[in-house]
mmCIF file of C-alpha atoms and ligand atoms in Angstrom:
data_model
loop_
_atom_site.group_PDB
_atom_site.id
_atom_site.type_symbol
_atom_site.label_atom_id
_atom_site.label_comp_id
_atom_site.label_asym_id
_atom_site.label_seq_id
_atom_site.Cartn_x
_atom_site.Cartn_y
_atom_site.Cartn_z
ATOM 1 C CA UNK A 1 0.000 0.000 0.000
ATOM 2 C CA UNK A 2 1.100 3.619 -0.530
ATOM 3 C CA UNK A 3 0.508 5.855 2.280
ATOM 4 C CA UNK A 4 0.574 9.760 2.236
ATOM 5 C CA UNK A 5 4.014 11.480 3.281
ATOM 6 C CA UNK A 6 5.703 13.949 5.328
ATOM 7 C CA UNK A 7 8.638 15.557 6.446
ATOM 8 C CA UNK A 8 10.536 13.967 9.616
ATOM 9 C CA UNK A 9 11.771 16.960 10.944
ATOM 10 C CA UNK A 10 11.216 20.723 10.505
ATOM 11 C CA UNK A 11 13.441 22.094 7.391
ATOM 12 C CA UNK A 12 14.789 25.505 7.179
ATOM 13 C CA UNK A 13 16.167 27.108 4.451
ATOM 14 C CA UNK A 14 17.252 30.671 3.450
ATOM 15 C CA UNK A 15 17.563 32.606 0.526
ATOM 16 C CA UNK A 16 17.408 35.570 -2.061
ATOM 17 C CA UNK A 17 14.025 35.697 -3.701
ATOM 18 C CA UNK A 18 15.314 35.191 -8.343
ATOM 19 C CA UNK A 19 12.265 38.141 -9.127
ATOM 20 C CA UNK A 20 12.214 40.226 -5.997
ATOM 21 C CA UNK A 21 15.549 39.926 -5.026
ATOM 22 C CA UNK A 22 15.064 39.707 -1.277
ATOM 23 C CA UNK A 23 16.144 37.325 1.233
ATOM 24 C CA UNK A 24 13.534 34.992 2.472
ATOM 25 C CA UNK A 25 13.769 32.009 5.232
ATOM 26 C CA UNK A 26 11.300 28.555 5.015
ATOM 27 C CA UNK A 27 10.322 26.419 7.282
ATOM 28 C CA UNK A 28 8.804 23.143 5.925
ATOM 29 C CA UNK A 29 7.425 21.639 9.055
ATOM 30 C CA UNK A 30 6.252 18.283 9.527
ATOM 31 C CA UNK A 31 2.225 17.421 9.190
ATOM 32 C CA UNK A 32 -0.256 14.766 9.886
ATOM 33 C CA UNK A 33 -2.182 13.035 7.222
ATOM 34 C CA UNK A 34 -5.082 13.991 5.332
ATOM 35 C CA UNK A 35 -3.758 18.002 5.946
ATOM 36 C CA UNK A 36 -2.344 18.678 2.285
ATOM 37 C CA UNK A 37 0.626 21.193 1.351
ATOM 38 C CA UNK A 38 -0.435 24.745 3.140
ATOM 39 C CA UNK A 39 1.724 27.671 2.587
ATOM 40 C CA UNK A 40 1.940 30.622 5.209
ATOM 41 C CA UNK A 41 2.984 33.736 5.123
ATOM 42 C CA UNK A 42 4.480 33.556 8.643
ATOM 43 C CA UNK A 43 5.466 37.378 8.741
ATOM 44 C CA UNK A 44 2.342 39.157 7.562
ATOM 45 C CA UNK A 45 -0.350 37.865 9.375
ATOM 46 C CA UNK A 46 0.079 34.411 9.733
ATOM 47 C CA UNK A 47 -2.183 34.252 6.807
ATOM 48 C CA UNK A 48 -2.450 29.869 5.378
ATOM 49 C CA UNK A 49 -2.631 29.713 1.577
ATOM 50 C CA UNK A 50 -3.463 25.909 0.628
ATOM 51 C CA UNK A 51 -2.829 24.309 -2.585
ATOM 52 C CA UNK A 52 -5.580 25.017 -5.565
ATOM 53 C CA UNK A 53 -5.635 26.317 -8.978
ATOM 54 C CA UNK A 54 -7.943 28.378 -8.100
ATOM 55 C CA UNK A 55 -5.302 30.351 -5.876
ATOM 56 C CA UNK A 56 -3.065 31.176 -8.342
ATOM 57 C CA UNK A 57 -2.412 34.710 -8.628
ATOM 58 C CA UNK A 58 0.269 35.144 -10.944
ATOM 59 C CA UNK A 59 2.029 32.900 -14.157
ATOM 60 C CA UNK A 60 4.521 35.133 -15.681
ATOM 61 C CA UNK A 61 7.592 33.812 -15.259
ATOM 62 C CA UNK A 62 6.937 32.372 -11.947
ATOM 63 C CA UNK A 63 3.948 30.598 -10.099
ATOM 64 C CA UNK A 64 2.444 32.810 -7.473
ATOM 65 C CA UNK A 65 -0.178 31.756 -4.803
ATOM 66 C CA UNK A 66 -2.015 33.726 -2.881
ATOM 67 C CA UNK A 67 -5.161 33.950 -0.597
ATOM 68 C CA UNK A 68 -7.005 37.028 1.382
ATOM 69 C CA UNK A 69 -4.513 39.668 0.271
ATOM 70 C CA UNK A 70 -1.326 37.423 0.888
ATOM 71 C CA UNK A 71 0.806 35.536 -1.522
ATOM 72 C CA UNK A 72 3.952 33.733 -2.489
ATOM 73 C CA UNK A 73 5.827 33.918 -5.475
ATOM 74 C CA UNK A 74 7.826 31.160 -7.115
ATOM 75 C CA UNK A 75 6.462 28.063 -5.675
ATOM 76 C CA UNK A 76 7.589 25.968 -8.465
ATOM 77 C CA UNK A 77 10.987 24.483 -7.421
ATOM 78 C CA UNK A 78 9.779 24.167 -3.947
ATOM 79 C CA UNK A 79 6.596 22.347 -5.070
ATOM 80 C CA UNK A 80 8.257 20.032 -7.644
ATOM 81 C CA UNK A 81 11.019 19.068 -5.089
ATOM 82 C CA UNK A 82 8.065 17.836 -2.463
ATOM 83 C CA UNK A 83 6.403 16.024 -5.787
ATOM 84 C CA UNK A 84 9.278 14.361 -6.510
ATOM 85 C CA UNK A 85 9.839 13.130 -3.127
ATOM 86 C CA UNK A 86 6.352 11.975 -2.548
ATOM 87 C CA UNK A 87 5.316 14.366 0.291
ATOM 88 C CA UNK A 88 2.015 14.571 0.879
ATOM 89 C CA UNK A 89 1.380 16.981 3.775
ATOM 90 C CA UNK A 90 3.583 19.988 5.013
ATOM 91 C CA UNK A 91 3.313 23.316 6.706
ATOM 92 C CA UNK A 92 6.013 25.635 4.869
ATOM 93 C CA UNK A 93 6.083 28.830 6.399
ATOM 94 C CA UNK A 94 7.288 31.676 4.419
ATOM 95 C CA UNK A 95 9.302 34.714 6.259
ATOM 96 C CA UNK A 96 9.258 36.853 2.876
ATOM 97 C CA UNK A 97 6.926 37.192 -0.377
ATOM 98 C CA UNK A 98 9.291 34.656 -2.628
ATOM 99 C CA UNK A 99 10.342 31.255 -1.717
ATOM 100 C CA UNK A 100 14.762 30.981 -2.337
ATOM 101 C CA UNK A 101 15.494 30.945 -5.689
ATOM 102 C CA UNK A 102 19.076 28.968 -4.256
ATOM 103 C CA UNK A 103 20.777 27.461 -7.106
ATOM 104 C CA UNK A 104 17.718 27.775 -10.166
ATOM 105 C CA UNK A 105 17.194 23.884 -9.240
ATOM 106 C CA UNK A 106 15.425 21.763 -7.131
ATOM 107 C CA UNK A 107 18.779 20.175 -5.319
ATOM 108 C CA UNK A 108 18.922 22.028 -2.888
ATOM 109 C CA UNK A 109 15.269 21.611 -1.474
ATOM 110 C CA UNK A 110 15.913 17.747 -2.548
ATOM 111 C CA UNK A 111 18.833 17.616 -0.025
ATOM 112 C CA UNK A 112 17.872 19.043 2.887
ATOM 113 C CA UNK A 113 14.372 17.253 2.837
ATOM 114 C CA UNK A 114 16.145 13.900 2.330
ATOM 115 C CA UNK A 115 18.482 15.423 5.334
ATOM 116 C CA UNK A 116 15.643 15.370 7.753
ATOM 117 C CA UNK A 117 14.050 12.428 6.702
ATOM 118 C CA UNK A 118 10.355 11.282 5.135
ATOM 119 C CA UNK A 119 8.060 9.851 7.326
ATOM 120 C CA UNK A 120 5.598 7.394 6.318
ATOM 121 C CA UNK A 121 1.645 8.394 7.518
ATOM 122 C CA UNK A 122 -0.928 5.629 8.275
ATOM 123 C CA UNK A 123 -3.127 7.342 5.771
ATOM 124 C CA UNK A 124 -3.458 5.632 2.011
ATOM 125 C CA UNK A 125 -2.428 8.343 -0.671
ATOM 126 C CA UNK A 126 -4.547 9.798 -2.653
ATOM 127 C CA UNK A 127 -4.419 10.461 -6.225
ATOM 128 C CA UNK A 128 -6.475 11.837 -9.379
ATOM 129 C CA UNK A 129 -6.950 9.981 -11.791
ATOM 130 C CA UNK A 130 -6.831 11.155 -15.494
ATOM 131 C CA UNK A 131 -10.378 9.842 -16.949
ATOM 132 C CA UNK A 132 -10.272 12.043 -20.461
ATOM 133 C CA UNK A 133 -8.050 13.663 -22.229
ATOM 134 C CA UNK A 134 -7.483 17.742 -21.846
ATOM 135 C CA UNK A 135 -5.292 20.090 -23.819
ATOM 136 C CA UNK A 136 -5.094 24.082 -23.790
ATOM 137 C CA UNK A 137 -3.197 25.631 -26.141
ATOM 138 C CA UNK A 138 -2.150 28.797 -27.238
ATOM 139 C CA UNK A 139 -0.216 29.722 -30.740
ATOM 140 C CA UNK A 140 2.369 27.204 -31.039
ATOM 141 C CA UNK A 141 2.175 26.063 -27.563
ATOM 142 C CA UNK A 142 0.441 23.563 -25.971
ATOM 143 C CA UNK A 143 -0.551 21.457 -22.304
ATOM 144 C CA UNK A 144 -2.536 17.976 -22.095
ATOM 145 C CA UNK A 145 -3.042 15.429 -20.046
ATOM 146 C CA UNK A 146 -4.367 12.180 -21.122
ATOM 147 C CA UNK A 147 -5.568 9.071 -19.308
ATOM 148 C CA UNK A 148 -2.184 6.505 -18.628
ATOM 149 C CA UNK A 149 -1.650 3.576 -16.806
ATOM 150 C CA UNK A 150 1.543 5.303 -14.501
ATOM 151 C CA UNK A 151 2.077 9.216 -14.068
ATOM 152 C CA UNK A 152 4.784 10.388 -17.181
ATOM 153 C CA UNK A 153 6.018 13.744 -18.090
ATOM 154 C CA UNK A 154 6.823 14.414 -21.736
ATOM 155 C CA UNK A 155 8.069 17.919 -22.477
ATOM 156 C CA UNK A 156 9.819 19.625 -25.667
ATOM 157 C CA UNK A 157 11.008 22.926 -26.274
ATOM 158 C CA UNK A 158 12.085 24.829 -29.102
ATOM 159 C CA UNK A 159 13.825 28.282 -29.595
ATOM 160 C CA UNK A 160 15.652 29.911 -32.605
ATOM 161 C CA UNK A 161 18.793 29.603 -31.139
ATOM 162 C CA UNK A 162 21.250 27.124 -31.868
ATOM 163 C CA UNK A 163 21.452 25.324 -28.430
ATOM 164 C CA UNK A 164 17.838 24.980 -28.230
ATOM 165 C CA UNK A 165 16.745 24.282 -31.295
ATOM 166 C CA UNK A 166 14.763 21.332 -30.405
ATOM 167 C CA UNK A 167 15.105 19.303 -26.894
ATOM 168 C CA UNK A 168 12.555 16.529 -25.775
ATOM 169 C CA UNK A 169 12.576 14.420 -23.118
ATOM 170 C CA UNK A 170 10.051 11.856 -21.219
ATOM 171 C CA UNK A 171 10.001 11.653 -17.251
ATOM 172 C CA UNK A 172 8.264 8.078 -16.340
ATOM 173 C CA UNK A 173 7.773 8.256 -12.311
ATOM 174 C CA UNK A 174 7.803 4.487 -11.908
ATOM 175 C CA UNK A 175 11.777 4.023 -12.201
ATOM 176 C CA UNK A 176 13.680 6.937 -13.368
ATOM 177 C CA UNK A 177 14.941 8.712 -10.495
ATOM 178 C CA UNK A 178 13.788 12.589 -9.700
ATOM 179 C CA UNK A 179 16.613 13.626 -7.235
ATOM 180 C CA UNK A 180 19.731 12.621 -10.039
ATOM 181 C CA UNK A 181 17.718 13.236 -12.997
ATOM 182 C CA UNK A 182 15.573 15.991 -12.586
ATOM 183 C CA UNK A 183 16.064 17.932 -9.158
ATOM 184 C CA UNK A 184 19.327 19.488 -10.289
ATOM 185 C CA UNK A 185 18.254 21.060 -13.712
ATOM 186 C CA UNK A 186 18.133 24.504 -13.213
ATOM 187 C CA UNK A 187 16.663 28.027 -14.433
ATOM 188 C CA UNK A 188 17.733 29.099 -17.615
ATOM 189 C CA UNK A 189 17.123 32.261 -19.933
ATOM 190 C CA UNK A 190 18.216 34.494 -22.615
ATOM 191 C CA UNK A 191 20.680 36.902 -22.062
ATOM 192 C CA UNK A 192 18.289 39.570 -24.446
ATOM 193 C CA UNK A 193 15.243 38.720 -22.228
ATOM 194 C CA UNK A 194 17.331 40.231 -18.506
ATOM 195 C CA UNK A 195 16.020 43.707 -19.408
ATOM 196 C CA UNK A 196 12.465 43.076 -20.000
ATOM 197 C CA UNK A 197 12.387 40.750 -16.983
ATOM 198 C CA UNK A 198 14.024 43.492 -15.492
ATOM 199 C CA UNK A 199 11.022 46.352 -16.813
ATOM 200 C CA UNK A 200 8.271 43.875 -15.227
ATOM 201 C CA UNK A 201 9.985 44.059 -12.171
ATOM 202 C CA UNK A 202 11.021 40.935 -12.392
ATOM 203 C CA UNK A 203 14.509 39.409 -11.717
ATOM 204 C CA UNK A 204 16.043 41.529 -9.579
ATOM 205 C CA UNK A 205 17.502 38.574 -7.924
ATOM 206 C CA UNK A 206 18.594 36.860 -10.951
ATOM 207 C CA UNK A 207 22.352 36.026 -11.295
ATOM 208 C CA UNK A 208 24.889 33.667 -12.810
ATOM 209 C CA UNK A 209 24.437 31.887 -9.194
ATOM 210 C CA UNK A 210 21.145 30.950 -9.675
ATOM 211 C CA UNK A 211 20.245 31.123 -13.811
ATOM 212 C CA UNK A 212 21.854 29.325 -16.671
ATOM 213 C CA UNK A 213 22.248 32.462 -18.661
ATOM 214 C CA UNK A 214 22.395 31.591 -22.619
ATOM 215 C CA UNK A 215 23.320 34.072 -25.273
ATOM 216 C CA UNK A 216 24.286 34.259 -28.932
ATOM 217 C CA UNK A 217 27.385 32.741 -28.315
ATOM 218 C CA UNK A 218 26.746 30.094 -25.841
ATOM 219 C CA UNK A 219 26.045 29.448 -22.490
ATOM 220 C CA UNK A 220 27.006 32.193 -20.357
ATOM 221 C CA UNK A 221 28.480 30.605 -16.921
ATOM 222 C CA UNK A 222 31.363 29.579 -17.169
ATOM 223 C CA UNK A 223 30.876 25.956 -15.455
ATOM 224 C CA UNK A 224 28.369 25.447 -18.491
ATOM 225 C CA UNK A 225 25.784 23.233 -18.521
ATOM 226 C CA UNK A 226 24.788 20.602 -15.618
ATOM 227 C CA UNK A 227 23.101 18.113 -18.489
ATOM 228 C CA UNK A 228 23.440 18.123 -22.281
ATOM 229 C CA UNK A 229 19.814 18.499 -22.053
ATOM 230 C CA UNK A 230 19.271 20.534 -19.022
ATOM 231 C CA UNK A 231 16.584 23.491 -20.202
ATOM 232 C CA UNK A 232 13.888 20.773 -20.923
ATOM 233 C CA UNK A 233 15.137 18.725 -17.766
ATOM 234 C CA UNK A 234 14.512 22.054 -15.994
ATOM 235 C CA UNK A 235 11.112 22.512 -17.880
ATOM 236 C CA UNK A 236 9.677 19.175 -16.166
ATOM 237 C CA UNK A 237 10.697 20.511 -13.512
ATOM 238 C CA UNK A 238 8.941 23.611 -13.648
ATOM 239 C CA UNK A 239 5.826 21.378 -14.735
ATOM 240 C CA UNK A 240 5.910 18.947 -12.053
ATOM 241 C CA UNK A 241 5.791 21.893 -9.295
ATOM 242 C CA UNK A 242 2.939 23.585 -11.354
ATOM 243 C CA UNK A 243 0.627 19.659 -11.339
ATOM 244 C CA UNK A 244 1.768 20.023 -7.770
ATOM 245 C CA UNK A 245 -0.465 22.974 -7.194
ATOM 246 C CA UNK A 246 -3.386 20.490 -7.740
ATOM 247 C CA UNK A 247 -2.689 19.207 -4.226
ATOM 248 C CA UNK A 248 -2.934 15.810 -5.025
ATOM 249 C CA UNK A 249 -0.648 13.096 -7.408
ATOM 250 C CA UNK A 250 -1.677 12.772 -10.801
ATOM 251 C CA UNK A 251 -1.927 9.323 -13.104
ATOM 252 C CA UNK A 252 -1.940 10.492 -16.232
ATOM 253 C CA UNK A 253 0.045 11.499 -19.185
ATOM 254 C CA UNK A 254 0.868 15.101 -19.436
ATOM 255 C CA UNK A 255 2.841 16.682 -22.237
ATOM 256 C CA UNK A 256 4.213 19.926 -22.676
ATOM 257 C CA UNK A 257 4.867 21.559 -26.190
ATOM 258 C CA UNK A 258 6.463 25.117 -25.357
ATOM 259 C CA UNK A 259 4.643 25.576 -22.597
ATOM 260 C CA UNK A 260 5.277 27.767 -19.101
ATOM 261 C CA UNK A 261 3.532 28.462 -15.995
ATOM 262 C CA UNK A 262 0.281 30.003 -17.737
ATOM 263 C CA UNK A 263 -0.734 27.157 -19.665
ATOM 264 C CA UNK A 264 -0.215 24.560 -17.100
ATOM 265 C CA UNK A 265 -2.767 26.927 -14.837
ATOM 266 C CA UNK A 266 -4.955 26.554 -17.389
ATOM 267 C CA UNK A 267 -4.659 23.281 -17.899
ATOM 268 C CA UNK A 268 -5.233 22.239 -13.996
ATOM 269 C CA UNK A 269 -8.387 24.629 -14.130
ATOM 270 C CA UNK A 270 -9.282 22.408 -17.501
ATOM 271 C CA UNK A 271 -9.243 19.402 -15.834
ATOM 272 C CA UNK A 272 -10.961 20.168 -12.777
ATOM 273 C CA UNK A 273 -13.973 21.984 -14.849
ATOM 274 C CA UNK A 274 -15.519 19.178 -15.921
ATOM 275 C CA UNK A 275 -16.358 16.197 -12.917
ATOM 276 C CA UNK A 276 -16.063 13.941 -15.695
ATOM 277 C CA UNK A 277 -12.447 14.184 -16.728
ATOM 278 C CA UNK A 278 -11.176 12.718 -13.260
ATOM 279 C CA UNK A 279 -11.554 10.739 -10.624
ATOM 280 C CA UNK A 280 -10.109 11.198 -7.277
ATOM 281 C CA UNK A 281 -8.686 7.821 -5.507
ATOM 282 C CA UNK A 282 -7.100 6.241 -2.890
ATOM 283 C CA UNK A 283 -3.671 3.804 -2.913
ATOM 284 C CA UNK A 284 -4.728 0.649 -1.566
ATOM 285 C CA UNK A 285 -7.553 -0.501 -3.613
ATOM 286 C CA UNK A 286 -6.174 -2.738 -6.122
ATOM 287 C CA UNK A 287 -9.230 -3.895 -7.476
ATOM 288 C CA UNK A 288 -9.994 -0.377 -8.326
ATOM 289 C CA UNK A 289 -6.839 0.105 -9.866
ATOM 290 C CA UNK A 290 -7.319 -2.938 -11.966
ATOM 291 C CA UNK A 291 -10.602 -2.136 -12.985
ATOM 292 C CA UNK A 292 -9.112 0.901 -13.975
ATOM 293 C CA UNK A 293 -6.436 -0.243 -15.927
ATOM 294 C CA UNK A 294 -3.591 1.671 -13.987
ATOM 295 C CA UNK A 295 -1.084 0.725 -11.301
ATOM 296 C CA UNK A 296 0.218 3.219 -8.627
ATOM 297 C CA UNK A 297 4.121 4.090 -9.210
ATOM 298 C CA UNK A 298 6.870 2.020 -7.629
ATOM 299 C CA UNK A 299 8.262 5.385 -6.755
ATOM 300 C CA UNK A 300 5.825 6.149 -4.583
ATOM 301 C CA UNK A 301 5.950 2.955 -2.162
ATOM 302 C CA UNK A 302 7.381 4.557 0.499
ATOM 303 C CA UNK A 303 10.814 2.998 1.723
ATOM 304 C CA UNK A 304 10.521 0.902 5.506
ATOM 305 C CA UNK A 305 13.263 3.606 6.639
ATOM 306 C CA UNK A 306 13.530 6.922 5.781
ATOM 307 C CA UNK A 307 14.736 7.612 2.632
ATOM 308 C CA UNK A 308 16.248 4.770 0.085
HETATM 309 ZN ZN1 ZN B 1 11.743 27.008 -12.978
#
């Protein structure tokens, strides 16, 4: 049986904010079952900001909750890091109005979870499953999510440069591993694209430290590039932290074609317009899963100890 998941012990981390460019400190603290990722704005009125597409408040360049007059920008890396790990329930509370930006990845997050543990809940996970397929799209870009047996991520980009001419690559959550493979991809973006960032008010915090920086002539930092691949690695990334915002594991298909934080919104508040394109279930019902014709990932069967 797979049983929902949380953090062992309360992890902190600290950090400069990649759009607003101010420090901010986390706390993801440790929570019982059935409570669900809740974000908190722990130094402006204690204000709780759960998990639901219908608290989004901003997709350009970044994914930004928000509830009641609060919110939190860049939930992404923070969001895909607890996906990838299989946490179920936290509370992270958020000194600050951006969660760290820290090295553009996930690794960091990845590490210092793993560092205080996972502990296993006596609670069955829950999960939605994909009934009918959705897809939003806008010109030349595209999300979907179609009914699978397992939970895969399929992304491609494409950009007239050189480097990134074309890059595709498939994420399958039953054996491919999310902290070596995917947690360390990090941020990247055109050199040419700093100053309008920069007119939105957007990436003040941005730096070779925490962005992959790519311009005519190549990439940028000098230590390069962490994978051949690493901008769509970094893209499933992204895409995994935006399902996240769901609140609740997918088993489905979803490919992205070009797309960024605004079309996976769209694509979560797709899929939960219509009753009939999902079903929500729990982990240890195997005759439902057969009926159903999917099985729940190996990656999620939580290991007897801790982690691994
Ligand atoms: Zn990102």
């Amino acid at each position: 049986m797979n049983y929902q998941r949380t953090v062992k012990r309360t992890v902190t981390i600290e950090g400069i904010g990649v759009h607003s460019g101010k420090t901010a400190k986390i706390k993801i603290n440790p929570q019982d079952a059935q409570s669900g990722i809740i974000f908190m704005r722990a130094d402006n009125g204690r204000q709780k900001i759960s998990l639901s597409p219908a608290h989004v408040v901003s997709t350009m360049n970044n994914s930004a909750i928000g509830f009641n007059g609060s919110r939190i920008m860049t939930v992404e890396h923070l969001l895909s890091s607890l996906y990838g790990l299989g946490i179920d329930n936290a509370l992270v509370e958020v000194w600050g109005e951006e969660i760290p930006i820290l090295d553009g990845s996930a690794k960091v997050f990845v590490e210092e979870i793993l560092k205080a543990g996972i502990e296993k809940l006596d609670k069955p996970k829950k999960f939605i499953l994909v009934k009918k397929p959705v897809r939003v799209e806008e010109t030349n870009k595209y999300a979907a999510i179609d009914p699978s047996p397992d939970f895969r991520v399929d992304f491609v980009i494409s950009y007239d440069h050189p480097l990134l001419k074309y890059q595709r690559r498939e994420f399958k959550f039953d054996g491919e591993d999310f902290e070596k493979e995917i947690s360390p991809a990090r941020t990247f973006g055109f050199i040419n694209e700093v100053e309008v960032l920069r007119n939105n008010g957007l990436a003040k915090g941005g730096s070779l430290d925490n962005v992959v920086v790519i311009s005519d002539e190549g990439v940028v930092n000098p230590e390069g590039m962490r994978f051949r691949d690493e901008p769509v690695r970094h893209k499933i990334l992204d895409s995994l932290g935006d399902l996240m915002i769901l609140g609740t594991y997918i088993i489905g298909q979803y490919r992205g074609f070009k797309a960024g934080h605004k079309l996976n919104h769209q694509l979560l508040m797709a899929l939960m317009s219509n009753p009939d394109n999902y079903q929500i279930i729990e982990a240890g019902h195997p005759r439902l899963a057969k009926e159903n014709g999917f099985k729940i990932p190996r990656w999620l069967t939580p290991p007897e100890n801790g982690h691994k």
